[in-house]
Coordinates of C-alpha atoms in Angstrom, one line a residue:
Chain A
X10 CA 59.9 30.6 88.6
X11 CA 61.5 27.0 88.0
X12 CA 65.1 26.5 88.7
X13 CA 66.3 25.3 85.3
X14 CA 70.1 24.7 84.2
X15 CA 70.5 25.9 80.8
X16 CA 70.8 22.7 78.3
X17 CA 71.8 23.0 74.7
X18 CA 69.3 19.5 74.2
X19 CA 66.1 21.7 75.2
X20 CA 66.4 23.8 73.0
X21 CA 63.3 24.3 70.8
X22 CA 64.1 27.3 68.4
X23 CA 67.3 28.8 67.8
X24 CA 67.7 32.1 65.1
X25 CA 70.0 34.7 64.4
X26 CA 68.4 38.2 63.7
X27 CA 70.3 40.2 61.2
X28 CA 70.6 43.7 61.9
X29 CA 68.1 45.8 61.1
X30 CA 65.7 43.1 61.1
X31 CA 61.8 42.0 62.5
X32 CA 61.6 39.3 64.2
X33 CA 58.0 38.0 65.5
X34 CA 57.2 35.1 67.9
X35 CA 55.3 33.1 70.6
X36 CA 57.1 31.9 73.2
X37 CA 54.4 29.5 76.0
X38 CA 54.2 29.8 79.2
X39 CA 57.2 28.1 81.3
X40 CA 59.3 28.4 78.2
X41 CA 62.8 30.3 78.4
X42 CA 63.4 33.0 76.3
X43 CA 67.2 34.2 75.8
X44 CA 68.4 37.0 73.4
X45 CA 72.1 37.0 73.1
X46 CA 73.6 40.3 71.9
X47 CA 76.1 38.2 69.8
X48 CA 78.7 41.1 68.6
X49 CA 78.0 43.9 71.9
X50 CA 76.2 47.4 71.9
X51 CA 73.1 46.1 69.9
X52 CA 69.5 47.6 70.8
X53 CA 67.1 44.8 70.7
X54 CA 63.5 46.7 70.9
X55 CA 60.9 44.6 72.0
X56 CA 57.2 44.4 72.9
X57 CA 55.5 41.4 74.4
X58 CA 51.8 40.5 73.9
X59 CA 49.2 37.9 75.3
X60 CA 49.3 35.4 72.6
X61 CA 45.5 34.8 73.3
X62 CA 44.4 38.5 73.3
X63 CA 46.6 41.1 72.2
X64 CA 44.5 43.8 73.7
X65 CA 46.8 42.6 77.2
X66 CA 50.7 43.8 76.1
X67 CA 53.9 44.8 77.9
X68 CA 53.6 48.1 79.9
X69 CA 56.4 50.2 80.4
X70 CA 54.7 52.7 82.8
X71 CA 53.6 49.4 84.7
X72 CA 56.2 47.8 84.6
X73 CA 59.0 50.0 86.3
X74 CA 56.5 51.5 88.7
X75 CA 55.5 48.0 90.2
X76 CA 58.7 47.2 90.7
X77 CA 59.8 50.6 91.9
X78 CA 63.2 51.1 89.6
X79 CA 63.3 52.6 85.9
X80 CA 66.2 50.0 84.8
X81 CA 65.3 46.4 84.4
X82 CA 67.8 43.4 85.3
X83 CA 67.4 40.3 86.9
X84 CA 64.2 39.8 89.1
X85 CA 62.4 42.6 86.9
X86 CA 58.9 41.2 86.5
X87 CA 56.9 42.7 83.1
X88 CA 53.9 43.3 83.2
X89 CA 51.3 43.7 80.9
X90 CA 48.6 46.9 80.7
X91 CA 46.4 44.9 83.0
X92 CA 49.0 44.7 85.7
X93 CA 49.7 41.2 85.1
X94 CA 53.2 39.5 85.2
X95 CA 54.3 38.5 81.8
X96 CA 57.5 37.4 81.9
X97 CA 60.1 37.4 84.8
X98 CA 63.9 38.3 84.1
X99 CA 65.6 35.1 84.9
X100 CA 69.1 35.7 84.2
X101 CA 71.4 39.2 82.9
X102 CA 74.8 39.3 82.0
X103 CA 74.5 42.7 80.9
X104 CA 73.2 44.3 84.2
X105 CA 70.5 47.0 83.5
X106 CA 68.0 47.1 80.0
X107 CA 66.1 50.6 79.3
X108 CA 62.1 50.7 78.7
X109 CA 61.8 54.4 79.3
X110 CA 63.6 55.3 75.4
X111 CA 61.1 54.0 73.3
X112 CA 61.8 53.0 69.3
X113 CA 63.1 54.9 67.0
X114 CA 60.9 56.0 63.9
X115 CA 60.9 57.7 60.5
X116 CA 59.2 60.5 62.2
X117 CA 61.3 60.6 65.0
X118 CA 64.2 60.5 62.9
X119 CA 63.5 63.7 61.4
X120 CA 63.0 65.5 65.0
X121 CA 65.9 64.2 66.4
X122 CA 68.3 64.3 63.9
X123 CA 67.4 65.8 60.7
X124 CA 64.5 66.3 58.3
X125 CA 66.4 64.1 55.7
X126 CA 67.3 61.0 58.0
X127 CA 63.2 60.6 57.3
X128 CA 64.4 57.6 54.4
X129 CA 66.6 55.8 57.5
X130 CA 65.3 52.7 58.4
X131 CA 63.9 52.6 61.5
X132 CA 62.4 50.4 64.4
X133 CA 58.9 51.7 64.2
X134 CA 58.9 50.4 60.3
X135 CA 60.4 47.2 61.1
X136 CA 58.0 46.6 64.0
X137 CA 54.8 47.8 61.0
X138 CA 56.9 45.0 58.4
X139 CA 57.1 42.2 61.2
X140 CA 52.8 43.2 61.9
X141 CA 52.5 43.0 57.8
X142 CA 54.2 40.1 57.1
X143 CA 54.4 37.4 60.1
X144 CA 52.4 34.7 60.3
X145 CA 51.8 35.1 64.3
X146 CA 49.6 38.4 63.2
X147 CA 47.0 35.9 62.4
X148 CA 44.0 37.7 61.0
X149 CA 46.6 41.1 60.9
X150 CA 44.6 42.6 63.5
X151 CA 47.4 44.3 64.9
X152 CA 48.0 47.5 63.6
X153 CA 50.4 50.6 64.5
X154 CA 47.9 50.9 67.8
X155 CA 49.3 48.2 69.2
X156 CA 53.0 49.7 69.1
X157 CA 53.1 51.1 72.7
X158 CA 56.4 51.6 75.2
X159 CA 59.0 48.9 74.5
X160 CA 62.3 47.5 76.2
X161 CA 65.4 47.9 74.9
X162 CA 67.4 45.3 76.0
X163 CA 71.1 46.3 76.1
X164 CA 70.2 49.9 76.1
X165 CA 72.0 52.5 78.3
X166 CA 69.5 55.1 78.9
X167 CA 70.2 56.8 82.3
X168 CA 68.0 59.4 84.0
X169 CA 69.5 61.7 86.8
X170 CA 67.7 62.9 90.2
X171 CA 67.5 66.4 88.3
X172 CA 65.1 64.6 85.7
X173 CA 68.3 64.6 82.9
X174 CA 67.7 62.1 80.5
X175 CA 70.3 60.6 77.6
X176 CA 71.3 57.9 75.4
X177 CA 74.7 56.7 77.0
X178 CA 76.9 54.3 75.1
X179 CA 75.7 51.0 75.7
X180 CA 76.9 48.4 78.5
X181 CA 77.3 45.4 76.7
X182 CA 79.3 43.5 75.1
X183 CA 80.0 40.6 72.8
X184 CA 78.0 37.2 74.1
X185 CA 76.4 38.7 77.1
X186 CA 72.5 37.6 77.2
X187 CA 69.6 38.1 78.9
X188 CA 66.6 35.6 79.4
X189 CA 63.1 35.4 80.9
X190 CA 60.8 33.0 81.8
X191 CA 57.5 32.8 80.2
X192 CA 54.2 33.4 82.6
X193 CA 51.7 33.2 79.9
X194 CA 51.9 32.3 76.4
X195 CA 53.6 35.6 75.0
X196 CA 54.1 36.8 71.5
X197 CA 57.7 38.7 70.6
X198 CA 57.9 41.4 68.7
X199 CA 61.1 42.5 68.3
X200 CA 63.4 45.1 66.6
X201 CA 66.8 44.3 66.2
X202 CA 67.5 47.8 66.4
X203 CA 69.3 49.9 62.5
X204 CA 69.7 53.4 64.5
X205 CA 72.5 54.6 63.1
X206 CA 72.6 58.1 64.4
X207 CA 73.0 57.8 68.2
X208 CA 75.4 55.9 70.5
X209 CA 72.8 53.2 71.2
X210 CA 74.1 50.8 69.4
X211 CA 77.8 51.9 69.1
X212 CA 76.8 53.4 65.4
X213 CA 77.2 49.8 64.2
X214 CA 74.1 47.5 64.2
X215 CA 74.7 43.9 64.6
X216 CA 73.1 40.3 64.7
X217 CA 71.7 39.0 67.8
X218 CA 70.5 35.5 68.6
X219 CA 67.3 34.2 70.0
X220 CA 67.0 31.2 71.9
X221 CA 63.6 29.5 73.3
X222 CA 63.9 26.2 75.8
X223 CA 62.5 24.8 78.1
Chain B
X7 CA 58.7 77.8 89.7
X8 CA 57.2 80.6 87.9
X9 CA 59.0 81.8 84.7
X10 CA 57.7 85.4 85.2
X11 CA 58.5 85.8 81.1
X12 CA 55.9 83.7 80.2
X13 CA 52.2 85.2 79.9
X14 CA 49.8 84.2 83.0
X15 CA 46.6 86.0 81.2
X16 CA 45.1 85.9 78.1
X17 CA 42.7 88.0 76.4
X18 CA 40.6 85.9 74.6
X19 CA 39.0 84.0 76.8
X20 CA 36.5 80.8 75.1
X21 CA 35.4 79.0 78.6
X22 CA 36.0 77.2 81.6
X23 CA 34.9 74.4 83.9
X24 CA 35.2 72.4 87.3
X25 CA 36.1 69.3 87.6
X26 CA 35.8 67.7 90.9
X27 CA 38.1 64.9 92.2
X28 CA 38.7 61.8 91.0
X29 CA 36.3 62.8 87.7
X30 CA 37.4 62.0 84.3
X31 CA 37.0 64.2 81.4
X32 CA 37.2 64.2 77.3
X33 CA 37.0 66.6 75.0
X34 CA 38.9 68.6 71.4
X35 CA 41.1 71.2 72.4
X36 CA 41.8 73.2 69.0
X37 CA 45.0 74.6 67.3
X38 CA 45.8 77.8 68.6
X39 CA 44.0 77.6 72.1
X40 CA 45.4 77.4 74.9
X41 CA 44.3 75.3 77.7
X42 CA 45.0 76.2 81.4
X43 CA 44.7 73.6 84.1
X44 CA 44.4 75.0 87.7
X45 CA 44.8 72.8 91.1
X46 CA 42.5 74.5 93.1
X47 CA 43.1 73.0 96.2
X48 CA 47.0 71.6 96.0
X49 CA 48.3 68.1 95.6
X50 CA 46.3 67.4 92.7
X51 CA 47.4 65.2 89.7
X52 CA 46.1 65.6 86.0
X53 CA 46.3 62.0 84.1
X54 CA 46.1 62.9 80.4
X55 CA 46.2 61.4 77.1
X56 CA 46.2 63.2 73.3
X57 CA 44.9 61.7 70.2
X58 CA 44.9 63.4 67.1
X59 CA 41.4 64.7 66.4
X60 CA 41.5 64.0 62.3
X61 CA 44.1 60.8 62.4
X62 CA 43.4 59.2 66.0
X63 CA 46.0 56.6 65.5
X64 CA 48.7 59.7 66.0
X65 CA 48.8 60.5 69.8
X66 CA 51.4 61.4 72.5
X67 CA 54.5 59.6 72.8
X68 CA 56.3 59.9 76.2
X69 CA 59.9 58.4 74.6
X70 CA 59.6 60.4 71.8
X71 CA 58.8 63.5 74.0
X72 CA 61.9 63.0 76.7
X73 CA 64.4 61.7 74.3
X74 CA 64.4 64.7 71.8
X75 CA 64.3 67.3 74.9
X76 CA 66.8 65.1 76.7
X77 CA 64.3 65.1 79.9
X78 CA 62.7 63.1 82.0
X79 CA 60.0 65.4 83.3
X80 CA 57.9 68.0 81.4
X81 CA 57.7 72.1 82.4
X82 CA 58.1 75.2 80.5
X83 CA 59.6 75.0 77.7
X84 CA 58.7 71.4 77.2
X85 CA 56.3 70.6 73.9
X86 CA 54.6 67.6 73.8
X87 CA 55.3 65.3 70.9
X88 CA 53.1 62.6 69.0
X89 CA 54.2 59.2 67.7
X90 CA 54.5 60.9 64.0
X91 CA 57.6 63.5 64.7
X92 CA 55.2 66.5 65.4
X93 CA 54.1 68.8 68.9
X94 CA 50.4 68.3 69.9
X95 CA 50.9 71.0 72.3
X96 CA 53.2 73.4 73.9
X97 CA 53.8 74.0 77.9
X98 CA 54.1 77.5 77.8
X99 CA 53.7 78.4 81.3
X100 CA 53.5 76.7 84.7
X101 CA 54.1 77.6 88.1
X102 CA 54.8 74.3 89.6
X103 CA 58.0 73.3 87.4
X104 CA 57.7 69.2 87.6
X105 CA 55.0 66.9 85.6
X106 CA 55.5 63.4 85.4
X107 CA 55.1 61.7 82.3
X108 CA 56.9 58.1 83.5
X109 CA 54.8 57.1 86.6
X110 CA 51.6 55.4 84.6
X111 CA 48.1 55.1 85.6
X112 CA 46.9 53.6 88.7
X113 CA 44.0 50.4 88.1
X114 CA 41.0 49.2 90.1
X115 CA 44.0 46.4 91.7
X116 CA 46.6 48.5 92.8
X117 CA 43.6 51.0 94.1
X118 CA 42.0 48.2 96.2
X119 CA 44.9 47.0 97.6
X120 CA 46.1 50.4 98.6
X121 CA 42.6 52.3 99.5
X122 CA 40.2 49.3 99.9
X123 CA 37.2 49.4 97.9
X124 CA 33.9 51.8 97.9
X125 CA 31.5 51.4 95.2
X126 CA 28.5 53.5 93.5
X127 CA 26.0 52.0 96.1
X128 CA 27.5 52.7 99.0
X129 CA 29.3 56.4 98.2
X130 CA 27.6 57.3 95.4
X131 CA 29.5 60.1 93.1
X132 CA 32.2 59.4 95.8
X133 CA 32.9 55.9 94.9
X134 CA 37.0 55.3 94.3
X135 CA 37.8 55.9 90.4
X136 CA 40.8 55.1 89.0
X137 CA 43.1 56.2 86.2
X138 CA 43.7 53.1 84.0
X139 CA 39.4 52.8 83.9
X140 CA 38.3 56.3 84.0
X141 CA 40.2 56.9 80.6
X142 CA 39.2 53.7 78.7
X143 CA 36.0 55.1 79.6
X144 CA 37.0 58.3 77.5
X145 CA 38.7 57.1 74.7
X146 CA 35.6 54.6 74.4
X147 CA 33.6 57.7 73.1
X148 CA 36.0 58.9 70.3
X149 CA 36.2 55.5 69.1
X150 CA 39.5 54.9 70.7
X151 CA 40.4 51.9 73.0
X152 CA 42.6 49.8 75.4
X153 CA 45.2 50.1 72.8
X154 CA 45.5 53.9 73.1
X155 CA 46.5 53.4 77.0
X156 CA 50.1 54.2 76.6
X157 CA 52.8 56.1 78.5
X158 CA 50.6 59.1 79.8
X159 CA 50.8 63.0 81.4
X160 CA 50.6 63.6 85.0
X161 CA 50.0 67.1 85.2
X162 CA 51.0 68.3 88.8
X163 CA 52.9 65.3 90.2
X164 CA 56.3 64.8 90.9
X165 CA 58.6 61.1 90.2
X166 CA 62.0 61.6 90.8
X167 CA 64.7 58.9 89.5
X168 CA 67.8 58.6 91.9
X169 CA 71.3 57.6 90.3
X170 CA 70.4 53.3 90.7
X171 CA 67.0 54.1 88.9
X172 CA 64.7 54.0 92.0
X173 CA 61.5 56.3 91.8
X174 CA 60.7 58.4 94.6
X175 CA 57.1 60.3 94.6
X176 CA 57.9 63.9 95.8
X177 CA 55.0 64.8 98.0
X178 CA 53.1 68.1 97.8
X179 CA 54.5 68.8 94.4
X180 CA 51.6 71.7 93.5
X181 CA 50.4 74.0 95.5
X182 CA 46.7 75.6 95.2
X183 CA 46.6 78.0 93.0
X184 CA 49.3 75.9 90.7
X185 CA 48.8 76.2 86.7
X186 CA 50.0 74.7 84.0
X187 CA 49.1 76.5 80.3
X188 CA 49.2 74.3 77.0
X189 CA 49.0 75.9 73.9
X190 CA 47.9 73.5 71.0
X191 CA 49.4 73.2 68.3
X192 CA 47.2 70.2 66.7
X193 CA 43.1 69.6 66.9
X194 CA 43.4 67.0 69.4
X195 CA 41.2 64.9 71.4
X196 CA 42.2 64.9 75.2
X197 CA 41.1 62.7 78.2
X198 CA 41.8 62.9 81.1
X199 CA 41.2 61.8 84.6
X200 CA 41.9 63.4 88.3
X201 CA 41.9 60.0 90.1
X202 CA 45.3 60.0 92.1
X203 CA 48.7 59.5 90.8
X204 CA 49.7 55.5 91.1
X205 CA 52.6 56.3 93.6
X206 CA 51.0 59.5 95.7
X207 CA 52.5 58.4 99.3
X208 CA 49.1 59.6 100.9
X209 CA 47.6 56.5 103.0
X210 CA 44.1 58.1 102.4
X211 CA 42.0 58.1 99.1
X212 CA 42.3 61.6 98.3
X213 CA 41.9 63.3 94.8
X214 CA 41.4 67.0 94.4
X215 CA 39.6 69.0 92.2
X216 CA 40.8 71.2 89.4
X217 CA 39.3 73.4 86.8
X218 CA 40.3 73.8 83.1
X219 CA 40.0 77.3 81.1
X220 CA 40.6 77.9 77.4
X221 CA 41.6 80.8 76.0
X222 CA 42.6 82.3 72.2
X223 CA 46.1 81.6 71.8
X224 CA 48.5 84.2 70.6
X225 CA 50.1 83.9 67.3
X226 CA 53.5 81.6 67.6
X227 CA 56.1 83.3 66.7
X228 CA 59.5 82.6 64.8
X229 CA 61.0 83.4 68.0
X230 CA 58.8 81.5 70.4
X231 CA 60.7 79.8 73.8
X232 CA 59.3 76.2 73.2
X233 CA 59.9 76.5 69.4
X234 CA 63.0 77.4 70.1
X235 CA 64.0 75.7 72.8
X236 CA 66.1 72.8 71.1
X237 CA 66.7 72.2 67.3
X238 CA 64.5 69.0 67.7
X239 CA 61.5 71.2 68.6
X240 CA 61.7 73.5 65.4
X241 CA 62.1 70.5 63.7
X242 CA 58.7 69.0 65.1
X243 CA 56.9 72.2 65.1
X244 CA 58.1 72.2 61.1
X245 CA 56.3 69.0 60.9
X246 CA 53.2 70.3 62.4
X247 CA 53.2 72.7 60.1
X248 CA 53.9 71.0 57.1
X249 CA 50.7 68.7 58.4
X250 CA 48.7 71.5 58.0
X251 CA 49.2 73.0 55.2
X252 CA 51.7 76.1 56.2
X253 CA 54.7 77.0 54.6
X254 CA 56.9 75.7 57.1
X255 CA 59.6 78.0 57.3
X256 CA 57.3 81.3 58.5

């Protein structure tokens, strides 16, 4: 990894992500990417792919057991389903993401909540909208296969030694960021996360920002 | 652990089959079968997959699975969940007590660099077969691909997460004579593949054999444990039914 000082001059793309929204994008390799959870307590679902061959993507299951640790924070390498680094968590002001809770879906609403949360918006349906609609799907050959295990960045979701697992309030708060550094060229596919119905968010999804230097 | 209320026979019995170690395996385990998977020997780990068998696209999804049950491991009276809000299949018995479902696949990398290497040519049916290979090379036949590698089973094996998020492998998990029983609820395809779990602590190449039966399942029941084990799984298993026609309220 390069030792960079962040500069407001090298910046090459700068967006703010409603709530509730997809968001699709390639970041190149050596590039800086920063997501800034601008109000606190948002969920920011994201899934990372090789921009050359899509087939190579962010796994979780990789990921965390490379690395030895379920949480992800500074130093956390990701790596794709070939075992290859993707990107390299460069800097955390939040202290620990989740990539064991997966998106929320229409489907899942219904399980988890109720049968008629089905008509909630959802990450699963924004991640399908940002596959139908972005440019950076070029010949839309992605398709709901390609939505595996994502991160959450800003989540909370702890697991005890006696295999417990829950969605915790989350640990952020407003302006803290996190940011990687690029290995390869990497398309983003992100969910800025409209659960409404769990803590994971605080109830109350909000805008983040997404910054790429370098 | 073995939850003595839970049925350990079955009458109807369809078939069985070996499967030695480090073999992978595909095939369509129907609604209302059960499928029992045996370590013969102890210490072995199950890496599995599950596809629907009519709408491929829908398969097991280990979030949606541990988030609805509020778990991070899989026993008795866990059900398995797809990507699409409905139970593929049921655990509804198992004498061991812990299956990982967050631990992954191990690759031909991480198999070199812990085993070394030993080919066709020079080991023949014994040549070191890994997880992440041995079910592309299942899916492959159903028309499935790379992109249906996601978070998978391992049947038998043990991760524990401490309190800072470290994974520990907990050696000799199962025991011989361990079983697991999995009563579908879907028509699903499963692969599978008994090359070693990514973490096993063992310094030695060592995967063990195990054997799969099937047998008739017996009719589920308003009352059954996994249906009723948490509101989210009547809700899912009031999906399934709904996906199949069935009035889901019976």
């Amino acid at each position: 990894m390069t030792n960079k000082q962040f500069d407001e001059n090298r910046i090459v793309y700068r967006e703010v992500v409603k709530a509730g929204e997809p968001w699709m994008h390639e970041v190149k390799a050596g590039q800086r990417f920063r997501i800034v959870d601008l109000e606190g307590n948002e969920a920011v679902d994201t899934l990372f792919y090789n921009a050359k061959d899509h087939s190579e993507r962010y796994s979780a299951t990789d990921t965390i057991r490379e690395q030895g640790n379920i949480y992800l924070t500074t130093g956390s390498v990701l790596r794709s389903n070939l075992n290859n680094p993707m990107l390299t968590i460069v800097d955390d002001t939040c202290g620990r993401h989740d990539t064991i809770g997966g998106a929320c879906s229409a489907e899942s609403n219904t399980v988890r909540y109720a049968i008629e949360k089905r008509h909630m918006h959802s990450c699963r349906d924004s991640f399908l909208m940002a596959l139908g609609n972005c440019e950076c799907n070029h010949d839309k050959a992605m398709t709901k296969e390609d939505l595996s295990s994502n991160i959450n960045f800003f989540m909370n979701v702890p697991v005890s030694p006696d295999g417990h697992l829950d969605f915790d309030d989350g640990i952020s708060a407003p302006g803290r960021y996190v940011e990687m550094e690029a290995h390869m060229d990497t398309l983003i596919l992100v969910s800025n996360c409209p659960q409404l119905n769990n803590p994971c968010n605080g109830y109350n999804p909000t805008p983040v920002e997404m910054v790429i230097w370098e | 652990m073995t939850d003595a209320t839970q049925p350990t026979t079955y009458n109807g019995f369809i078939w069985s089959e070996s499967l030695p170690a480090g073999a992978h395996w595909s095939g369509v385990i129907r609604r209302g079968t059960v499928l029992r998977i045996t370590d013969i020997q102890g210490k072995a780990n199950v890496a599995m997959l599950i596809n629907n068998l009519e709408v491929k696209n829908e398969r097991y999804n280990m979030p949606d699975t541990l988030k609805a049950q509020k778990t991070a491991f899989l026993t008795t009276p866990n059900m398995c969940f797809s990507d699409m809000g409905r139970v593929m299949c049921s655990v509804i018995a198992d004498t061991c007590g812990w299956h990982d479902t967050i631990g992954g696949l191990s690759n031909a990398k991480t198999l070199k660099a812990k085993y070394g290497e030993k080919d066709y040519q020079s080991a023949h049916n014994d040549y070191f077969k890994n997880g992440y290979d041995s079910l592309i090379n299942e899916l492959t036949k159903w028309g499935l691909n790379a992109s249906d590698i996601v978070p998978n089973l391992n049947w038998f094996s043990k991760v524990r997460v401490e309190d800072d998020g470290s994974m520990t492998f907990i050696e000799n998990n199962s025991t011989a004579g361990d079983f697991v029983d999995l009563r579908f609820e879907m028509d699903c395809i499963v692969s599978l593949s008994t090359a070693q779990h990514p973490m096993d602590t063992s310094p030695e190449y060592a995967p063990q054999p195990i054997e799969l039966s099937v047998f008739k399942a017996e009719e589920v029941k308003a009352d059954d444990a996994c249906r009723l084990h948490r509101a989210e799984n009547q809700r899912a298993y009031y999906n399934t039914k709904i996906f199949y026609g069935e009035n889901p309220d019976d």
